[in-house]
PDB file of C-alpha atoms and ligand atoms in Angstrom:
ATOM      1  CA  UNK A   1     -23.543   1.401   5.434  1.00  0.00           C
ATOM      2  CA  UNK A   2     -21.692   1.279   2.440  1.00  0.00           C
ATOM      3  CA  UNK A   3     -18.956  -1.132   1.731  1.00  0.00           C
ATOM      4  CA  UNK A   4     -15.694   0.528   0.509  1.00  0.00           C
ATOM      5  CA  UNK A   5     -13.277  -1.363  -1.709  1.00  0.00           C
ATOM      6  CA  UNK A   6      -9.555  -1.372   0.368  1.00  0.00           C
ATOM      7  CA  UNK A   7      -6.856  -2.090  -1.907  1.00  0.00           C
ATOM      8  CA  UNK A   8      -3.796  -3.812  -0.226  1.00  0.00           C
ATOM      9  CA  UNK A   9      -0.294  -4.100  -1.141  1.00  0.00           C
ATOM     10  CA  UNK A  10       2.882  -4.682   0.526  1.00  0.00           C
ATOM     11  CA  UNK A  11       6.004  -3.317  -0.591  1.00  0.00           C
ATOM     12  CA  UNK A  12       8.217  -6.611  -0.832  1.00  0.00           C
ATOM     13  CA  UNK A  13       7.448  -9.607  -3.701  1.00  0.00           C
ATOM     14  CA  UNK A  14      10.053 -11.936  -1.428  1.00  0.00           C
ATOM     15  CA  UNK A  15       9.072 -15.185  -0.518  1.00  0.00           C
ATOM     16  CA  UNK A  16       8.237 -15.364   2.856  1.00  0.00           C
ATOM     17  CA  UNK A  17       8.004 -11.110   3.172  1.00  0.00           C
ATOM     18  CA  UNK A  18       7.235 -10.004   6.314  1.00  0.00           C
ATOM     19  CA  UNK A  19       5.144  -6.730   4.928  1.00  0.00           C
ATOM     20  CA  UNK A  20       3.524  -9.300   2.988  1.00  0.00           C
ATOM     21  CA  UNK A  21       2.604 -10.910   5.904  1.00  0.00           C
ATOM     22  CA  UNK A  22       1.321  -8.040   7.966  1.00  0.00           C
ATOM     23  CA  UNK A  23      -0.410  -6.978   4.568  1.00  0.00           C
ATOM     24  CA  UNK A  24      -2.161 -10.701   4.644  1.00  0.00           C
ATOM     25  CA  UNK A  25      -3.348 -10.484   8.092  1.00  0.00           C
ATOM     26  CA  UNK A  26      -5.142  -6.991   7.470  1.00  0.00           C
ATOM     27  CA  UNK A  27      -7.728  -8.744   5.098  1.00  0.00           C
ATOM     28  CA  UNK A  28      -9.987 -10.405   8.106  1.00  0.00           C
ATOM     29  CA  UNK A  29      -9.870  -7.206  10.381  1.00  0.00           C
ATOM     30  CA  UNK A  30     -11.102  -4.895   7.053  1.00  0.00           C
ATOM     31  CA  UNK A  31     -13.659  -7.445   6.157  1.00  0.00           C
ATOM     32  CA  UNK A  32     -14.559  -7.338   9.201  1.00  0.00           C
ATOM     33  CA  UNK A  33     -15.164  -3.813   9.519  1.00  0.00           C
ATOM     34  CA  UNK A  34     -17.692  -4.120   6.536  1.00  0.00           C
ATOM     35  CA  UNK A  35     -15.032  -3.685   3.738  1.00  0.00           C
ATOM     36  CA  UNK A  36     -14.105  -5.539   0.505  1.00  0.00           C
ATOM     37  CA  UNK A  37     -10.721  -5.823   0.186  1.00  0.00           C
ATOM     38  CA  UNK A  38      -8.687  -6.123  -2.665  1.00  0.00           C
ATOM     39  CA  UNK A  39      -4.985  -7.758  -1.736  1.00  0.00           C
ATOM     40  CA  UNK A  40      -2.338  -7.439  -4.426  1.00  0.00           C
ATOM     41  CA  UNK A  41       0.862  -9.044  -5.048  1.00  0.00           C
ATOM     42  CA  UNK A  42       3.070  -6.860  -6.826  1.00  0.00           C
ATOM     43  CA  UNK A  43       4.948  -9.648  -8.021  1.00  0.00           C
ATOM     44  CA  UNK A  44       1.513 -10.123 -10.091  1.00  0.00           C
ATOM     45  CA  UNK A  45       2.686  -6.682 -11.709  1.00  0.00           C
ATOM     46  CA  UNK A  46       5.789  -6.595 -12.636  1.00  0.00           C
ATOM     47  CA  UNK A  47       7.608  -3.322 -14.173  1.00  0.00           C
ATOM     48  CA  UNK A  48      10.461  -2.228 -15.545  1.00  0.00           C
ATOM     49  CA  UNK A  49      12.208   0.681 -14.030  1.00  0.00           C
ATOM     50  CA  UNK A  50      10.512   3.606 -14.770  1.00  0.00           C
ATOM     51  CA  UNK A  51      12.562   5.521 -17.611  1.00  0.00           C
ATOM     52  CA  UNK A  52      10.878   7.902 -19.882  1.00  0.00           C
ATOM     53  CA  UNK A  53      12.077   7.317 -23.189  1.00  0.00           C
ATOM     54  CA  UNK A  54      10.311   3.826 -22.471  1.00  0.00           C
ATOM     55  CA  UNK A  55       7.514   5.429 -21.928  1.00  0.00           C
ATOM     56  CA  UNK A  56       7.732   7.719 -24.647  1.00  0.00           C
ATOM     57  CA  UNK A  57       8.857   4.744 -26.953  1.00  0.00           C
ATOM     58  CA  UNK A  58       5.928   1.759 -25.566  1.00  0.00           C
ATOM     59  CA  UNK A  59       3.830   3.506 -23.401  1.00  0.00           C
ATOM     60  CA  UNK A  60       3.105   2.157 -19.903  1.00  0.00           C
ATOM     61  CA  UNK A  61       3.397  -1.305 -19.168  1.00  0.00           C
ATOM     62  CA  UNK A  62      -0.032  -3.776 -18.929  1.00  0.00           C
ATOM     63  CA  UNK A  63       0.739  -4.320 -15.666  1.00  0.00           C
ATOM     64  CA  UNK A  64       0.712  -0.729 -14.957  1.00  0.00           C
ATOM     65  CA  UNK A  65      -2.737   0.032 -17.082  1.00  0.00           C
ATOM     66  CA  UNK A  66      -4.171  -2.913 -15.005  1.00  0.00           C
ATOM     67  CA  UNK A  67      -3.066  -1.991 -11.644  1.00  0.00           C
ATOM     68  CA  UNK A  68      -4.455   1.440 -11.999  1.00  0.00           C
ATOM     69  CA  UNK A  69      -7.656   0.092 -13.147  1.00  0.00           C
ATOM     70  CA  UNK A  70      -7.700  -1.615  -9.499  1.00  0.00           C
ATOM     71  CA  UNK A  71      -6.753   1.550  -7.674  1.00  0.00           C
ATOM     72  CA  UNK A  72      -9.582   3.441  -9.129  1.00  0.00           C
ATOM     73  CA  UNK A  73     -11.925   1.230  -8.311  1.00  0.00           C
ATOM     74  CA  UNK A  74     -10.582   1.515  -4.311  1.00  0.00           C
ATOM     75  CA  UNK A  75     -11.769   3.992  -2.278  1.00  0.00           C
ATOM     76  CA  UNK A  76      -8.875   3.091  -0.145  1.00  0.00           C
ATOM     77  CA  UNK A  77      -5.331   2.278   0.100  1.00  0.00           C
ATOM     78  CA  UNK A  78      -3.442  -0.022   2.529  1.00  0.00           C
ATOM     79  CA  UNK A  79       0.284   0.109   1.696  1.00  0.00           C
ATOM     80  CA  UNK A  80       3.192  -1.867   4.186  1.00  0.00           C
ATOM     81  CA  UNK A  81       6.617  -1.131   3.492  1.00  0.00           C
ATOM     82  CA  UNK A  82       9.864  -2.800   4.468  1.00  0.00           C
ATOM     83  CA  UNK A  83      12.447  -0.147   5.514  1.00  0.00           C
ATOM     84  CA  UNK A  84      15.318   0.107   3.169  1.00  0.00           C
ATOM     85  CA  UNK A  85      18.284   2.743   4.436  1.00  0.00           C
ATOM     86  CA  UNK A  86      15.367   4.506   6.002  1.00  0.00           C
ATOM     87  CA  UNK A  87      13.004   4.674   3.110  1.00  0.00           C
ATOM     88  CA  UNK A  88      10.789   2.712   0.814  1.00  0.00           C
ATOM     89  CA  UNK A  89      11.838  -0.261  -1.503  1.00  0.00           C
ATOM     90  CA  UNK A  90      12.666   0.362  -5.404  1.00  0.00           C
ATOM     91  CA  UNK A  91       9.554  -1.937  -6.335  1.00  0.00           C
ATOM     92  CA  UNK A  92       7.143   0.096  -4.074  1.00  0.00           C
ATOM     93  CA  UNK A  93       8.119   3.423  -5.369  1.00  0.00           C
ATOM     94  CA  UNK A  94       8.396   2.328  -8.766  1.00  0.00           C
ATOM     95  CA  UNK A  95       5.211   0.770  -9.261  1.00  0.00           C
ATOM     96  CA  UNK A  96       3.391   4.116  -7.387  1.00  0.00           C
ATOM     97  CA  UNK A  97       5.810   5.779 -10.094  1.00  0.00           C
ATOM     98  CA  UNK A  98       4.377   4.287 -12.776  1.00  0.00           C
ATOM     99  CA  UNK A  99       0.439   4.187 -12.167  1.00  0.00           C
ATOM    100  CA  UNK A 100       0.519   7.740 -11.669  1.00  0.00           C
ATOM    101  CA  UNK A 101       1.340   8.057 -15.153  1.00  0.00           C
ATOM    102  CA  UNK A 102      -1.343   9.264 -17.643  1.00  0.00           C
ATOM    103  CA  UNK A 103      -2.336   6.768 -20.008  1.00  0.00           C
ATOM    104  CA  UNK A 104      -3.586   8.809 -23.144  1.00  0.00           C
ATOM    105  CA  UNK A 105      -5.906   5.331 -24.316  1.00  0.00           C
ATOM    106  CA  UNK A 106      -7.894   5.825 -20.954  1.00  0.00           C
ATOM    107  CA  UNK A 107      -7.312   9.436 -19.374  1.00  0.00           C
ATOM    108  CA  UNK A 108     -10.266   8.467 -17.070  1.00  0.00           C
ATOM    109  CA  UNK A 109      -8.351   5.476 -14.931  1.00  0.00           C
ATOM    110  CA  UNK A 110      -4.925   6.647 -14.592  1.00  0.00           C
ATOM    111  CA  UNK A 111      -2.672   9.673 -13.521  1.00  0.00           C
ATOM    112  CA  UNK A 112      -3.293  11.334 -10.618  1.00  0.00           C
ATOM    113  CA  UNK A 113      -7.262  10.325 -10.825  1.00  0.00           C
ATOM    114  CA  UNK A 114      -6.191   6.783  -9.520  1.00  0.00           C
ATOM    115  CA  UNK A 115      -5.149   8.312  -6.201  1.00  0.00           C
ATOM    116  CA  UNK A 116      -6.547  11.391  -5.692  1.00  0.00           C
ATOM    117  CA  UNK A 117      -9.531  11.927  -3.269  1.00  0.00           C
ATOM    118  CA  UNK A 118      -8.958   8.237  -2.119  1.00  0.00           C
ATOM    119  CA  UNK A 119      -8.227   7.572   1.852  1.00  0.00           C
ATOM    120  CA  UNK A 120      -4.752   5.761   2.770  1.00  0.00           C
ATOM    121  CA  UNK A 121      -2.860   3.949   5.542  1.00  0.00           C
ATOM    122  CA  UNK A 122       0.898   3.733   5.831  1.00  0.00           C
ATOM    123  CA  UNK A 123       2.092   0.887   8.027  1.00  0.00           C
ATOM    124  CA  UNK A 124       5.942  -0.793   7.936  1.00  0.00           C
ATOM    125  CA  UNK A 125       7.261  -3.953   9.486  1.00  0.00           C
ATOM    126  CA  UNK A 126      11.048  -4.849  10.321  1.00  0.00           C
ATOM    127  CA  UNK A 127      12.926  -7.912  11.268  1.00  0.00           C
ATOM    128  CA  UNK A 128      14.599  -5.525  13.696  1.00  0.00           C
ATOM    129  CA  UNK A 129      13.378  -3.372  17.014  1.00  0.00           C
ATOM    130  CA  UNK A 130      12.483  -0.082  15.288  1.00  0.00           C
ATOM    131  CA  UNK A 131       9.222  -1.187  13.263  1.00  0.00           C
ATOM    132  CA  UNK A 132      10.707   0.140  10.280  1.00  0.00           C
ATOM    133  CA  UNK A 133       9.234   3.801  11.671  1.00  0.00           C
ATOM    134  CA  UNK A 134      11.551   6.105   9.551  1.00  0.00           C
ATOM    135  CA  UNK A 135       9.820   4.485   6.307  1.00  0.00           C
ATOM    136  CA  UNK A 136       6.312   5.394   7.632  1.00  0.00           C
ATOM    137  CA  UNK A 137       7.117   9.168   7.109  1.00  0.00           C
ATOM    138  CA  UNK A 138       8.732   8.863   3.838  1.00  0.00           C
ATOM    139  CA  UNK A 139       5.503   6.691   3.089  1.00  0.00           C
ATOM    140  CA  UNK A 140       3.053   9.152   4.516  1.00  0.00           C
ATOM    141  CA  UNK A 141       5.060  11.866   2.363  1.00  0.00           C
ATOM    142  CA  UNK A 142       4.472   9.732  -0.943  1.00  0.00           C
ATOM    143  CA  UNK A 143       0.846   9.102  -0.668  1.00  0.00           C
ATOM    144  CA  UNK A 144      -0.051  12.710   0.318  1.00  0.00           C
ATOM    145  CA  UNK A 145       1.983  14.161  -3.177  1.00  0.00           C
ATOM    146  CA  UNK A 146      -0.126  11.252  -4.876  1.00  0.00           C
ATOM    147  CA  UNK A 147      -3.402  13.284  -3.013  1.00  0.00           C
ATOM    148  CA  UNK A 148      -4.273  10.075  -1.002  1.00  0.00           C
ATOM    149  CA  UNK A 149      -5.672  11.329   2.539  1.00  0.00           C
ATOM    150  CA  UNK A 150      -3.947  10.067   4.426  1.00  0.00           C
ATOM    151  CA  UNK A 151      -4.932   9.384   8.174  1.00  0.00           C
ATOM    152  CA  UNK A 152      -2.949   9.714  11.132  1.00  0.00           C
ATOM    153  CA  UNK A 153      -2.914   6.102  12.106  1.00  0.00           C
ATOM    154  CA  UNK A 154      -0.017   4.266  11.558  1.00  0.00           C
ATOM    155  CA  UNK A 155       1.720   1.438  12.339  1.00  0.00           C
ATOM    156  CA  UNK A 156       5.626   0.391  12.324  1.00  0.00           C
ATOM    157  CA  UNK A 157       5.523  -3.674  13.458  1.00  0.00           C
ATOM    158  CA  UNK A 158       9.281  -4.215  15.300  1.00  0.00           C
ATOM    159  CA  UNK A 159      11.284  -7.709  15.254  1.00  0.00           C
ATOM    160  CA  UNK A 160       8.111  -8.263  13.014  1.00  0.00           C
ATOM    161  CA  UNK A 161       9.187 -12.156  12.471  1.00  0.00           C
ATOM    162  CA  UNK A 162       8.116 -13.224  15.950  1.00  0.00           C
ATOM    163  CA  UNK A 163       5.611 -10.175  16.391  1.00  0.00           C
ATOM    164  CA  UNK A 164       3.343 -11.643  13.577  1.00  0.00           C
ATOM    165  CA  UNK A 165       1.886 -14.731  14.762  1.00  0.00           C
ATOM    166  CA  UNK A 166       0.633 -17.776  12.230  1.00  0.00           C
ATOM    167  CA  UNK A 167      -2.960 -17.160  12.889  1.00  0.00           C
ATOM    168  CA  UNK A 168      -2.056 -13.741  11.156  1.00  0.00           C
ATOM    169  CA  UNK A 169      -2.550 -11.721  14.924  1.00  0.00           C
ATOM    170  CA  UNK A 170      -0.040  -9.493  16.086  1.00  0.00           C
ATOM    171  CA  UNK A 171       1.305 -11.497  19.346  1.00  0.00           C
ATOM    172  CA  UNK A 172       1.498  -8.120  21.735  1.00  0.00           C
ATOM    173  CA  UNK A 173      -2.582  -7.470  22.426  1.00  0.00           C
ATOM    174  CA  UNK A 174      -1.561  -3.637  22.451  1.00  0.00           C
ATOM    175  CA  UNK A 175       0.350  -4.079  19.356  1.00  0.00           C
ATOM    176  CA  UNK A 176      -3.360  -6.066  17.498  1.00  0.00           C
ATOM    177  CA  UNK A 177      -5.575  -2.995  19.513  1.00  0.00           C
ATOM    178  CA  UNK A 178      -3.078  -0.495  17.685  1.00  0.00           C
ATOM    179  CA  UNK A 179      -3.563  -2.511  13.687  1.00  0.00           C
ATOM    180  CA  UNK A 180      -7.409  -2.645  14.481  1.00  0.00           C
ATOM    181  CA  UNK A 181      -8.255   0.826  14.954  1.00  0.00           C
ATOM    182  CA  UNK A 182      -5.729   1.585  12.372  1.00  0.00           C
ATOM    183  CA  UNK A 183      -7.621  -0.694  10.165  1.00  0.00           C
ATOM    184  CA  UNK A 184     -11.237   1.070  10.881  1.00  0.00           C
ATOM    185  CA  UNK A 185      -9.884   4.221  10.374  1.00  0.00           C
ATOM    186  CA  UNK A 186      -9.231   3.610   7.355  1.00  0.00           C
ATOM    187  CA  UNK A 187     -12.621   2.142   6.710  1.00  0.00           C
ATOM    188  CA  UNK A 188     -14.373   4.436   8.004  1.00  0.00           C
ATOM    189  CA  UNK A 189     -12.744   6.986   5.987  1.00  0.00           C
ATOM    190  CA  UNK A 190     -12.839   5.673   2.741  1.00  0.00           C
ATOM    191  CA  UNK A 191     -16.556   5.229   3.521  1.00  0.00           C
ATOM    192  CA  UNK A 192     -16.950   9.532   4.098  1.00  0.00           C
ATOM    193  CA  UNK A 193     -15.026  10.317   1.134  1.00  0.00           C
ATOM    194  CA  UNK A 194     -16.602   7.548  -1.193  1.00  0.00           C
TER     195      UNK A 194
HETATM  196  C1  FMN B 201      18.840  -2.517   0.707  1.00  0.00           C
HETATM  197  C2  FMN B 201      18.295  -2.842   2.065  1.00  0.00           C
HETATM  198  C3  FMN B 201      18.218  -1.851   3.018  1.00  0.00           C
HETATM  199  C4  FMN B 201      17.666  -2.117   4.282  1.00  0.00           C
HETATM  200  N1  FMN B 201      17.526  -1.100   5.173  1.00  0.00           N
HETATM  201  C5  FMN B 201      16.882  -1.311   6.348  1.00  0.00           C
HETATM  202  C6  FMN B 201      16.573  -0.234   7.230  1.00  0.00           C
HETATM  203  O1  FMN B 201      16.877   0.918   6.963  1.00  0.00           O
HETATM  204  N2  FMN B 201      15.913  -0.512   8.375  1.00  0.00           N
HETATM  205  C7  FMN B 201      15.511  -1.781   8.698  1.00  0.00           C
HETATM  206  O2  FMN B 201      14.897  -1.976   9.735  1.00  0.00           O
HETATM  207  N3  FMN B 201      15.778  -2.830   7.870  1.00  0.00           N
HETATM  208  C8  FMN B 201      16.456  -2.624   6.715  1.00  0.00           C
HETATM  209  N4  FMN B 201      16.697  -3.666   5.847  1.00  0.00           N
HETATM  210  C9  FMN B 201      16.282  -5.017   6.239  1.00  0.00           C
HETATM  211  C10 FMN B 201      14.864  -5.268   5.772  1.00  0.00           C
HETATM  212  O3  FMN B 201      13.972  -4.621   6.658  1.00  0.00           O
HETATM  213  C11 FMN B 201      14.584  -6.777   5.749  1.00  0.00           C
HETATM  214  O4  FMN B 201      15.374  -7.379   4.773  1.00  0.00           O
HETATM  215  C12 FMN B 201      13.130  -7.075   5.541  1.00  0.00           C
HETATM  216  O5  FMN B 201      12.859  -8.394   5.936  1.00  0.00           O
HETATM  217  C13 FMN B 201      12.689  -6.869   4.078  1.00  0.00           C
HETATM  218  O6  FMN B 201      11.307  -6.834   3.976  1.00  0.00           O
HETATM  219  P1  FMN B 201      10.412  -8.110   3.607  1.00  0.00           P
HETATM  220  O7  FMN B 201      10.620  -9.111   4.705  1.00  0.00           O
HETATM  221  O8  FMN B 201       8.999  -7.593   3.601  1.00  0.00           O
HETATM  222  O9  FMN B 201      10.857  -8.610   2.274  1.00  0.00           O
HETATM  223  C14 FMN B 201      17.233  -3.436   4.605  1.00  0.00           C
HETATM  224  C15 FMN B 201      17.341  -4.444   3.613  1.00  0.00           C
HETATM  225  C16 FMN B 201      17.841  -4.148   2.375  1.00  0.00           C
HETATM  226  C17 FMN B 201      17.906  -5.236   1.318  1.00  0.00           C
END
């Protein structure tokens, strides 16, 4: 069996994050499952706001040139997003923003060719009771435009302070069943379209 690279990021760089959390405790359970995973913090890739005449002016930023250099090497994508006003956070859809941008010193690893063809899970967390579950469909939205395949697993972790325990579990056994076979879906997956 092959062993797909998973490429994990959570949408939040706050100390203490609860989608960083949830994004933490996916690395056993994928490893597990036979993959390498790569987790991210995107505080490790920090961008400006995406503005064209920037772009036009400096091209895109290192961090940019280097994160896309880790997306193509994924066959897969693991993003968790905190739910802001129903949607995804500035620094999420920024940093997608700019790594789909072509970069004209390396037309190979960037653009759309970081994305496309690549398997993705959407998953959300929320200090409060709804799991954050209107930012999964914005989410799954995103990631399909970028041509991720997207699978129909998902996940949207509720009053997610409590809900994620220390040893990085999900405290409600139905709640863990419901990450896991998330989680090898998305192995599995990347594995057929690798
Ligand atoms: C601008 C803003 C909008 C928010 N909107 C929502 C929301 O629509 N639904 C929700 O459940 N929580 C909302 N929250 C609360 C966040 O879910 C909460 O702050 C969360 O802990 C942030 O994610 P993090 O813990 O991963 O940093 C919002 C927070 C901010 C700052």
């Amino acid at each position: 069996m092959s062993t797909p690279r998973i490429l994990v990021m959570a949408g939040s760089s706050r100390n203490g994050s609860l989608a960083r959390r949830l994004a933490a405790a996916s690395v056993a359970p994928l490893e597990a499952r036979g993959a390498s995973v790569d987790l991210i913090e995107l505080a490790d890739y920090p961008m400006p706001l995406y503005n064209g005449d920037l772009e036009a002016e400096s091209g895109l930023p290192e961090a940019a040139v280097s994160l896309q250099g880790r997306l193509y090497e994924s066959q897969g994508l693991l993003v968790v997003s905190p739910e802001y006003n129903g949607s995804i956070t500035p620094l999420l859809k920024n940093t997608l923003d700019w790594c789909s941008r072509p970069n004209p010193d390396d037309a190979e690893r960037s653009g759309g060719k970081v994305y496309a063809g690549r398997a993705a899970a959407a998953m959300a967390t929320s200090p409060g009771p709804m799991g954050g579950v209107r930012v999964l469909f914005h989410l799954r939205d995103i990631l399909g435009y970028l041509g991720l395949h997207v699978i129909p697993q998902q996940l949207g972790v509720g009053m997610a302070g409590k809900a994620i325990g220390a040893d990085g579990r999900l405290a409600e056994a139905r709640q863990q069943d419901m990450f896991e076979s998330t989680l090898n879906a998305l192995v599995d997956t990347a594995r057929r379209l690798a």
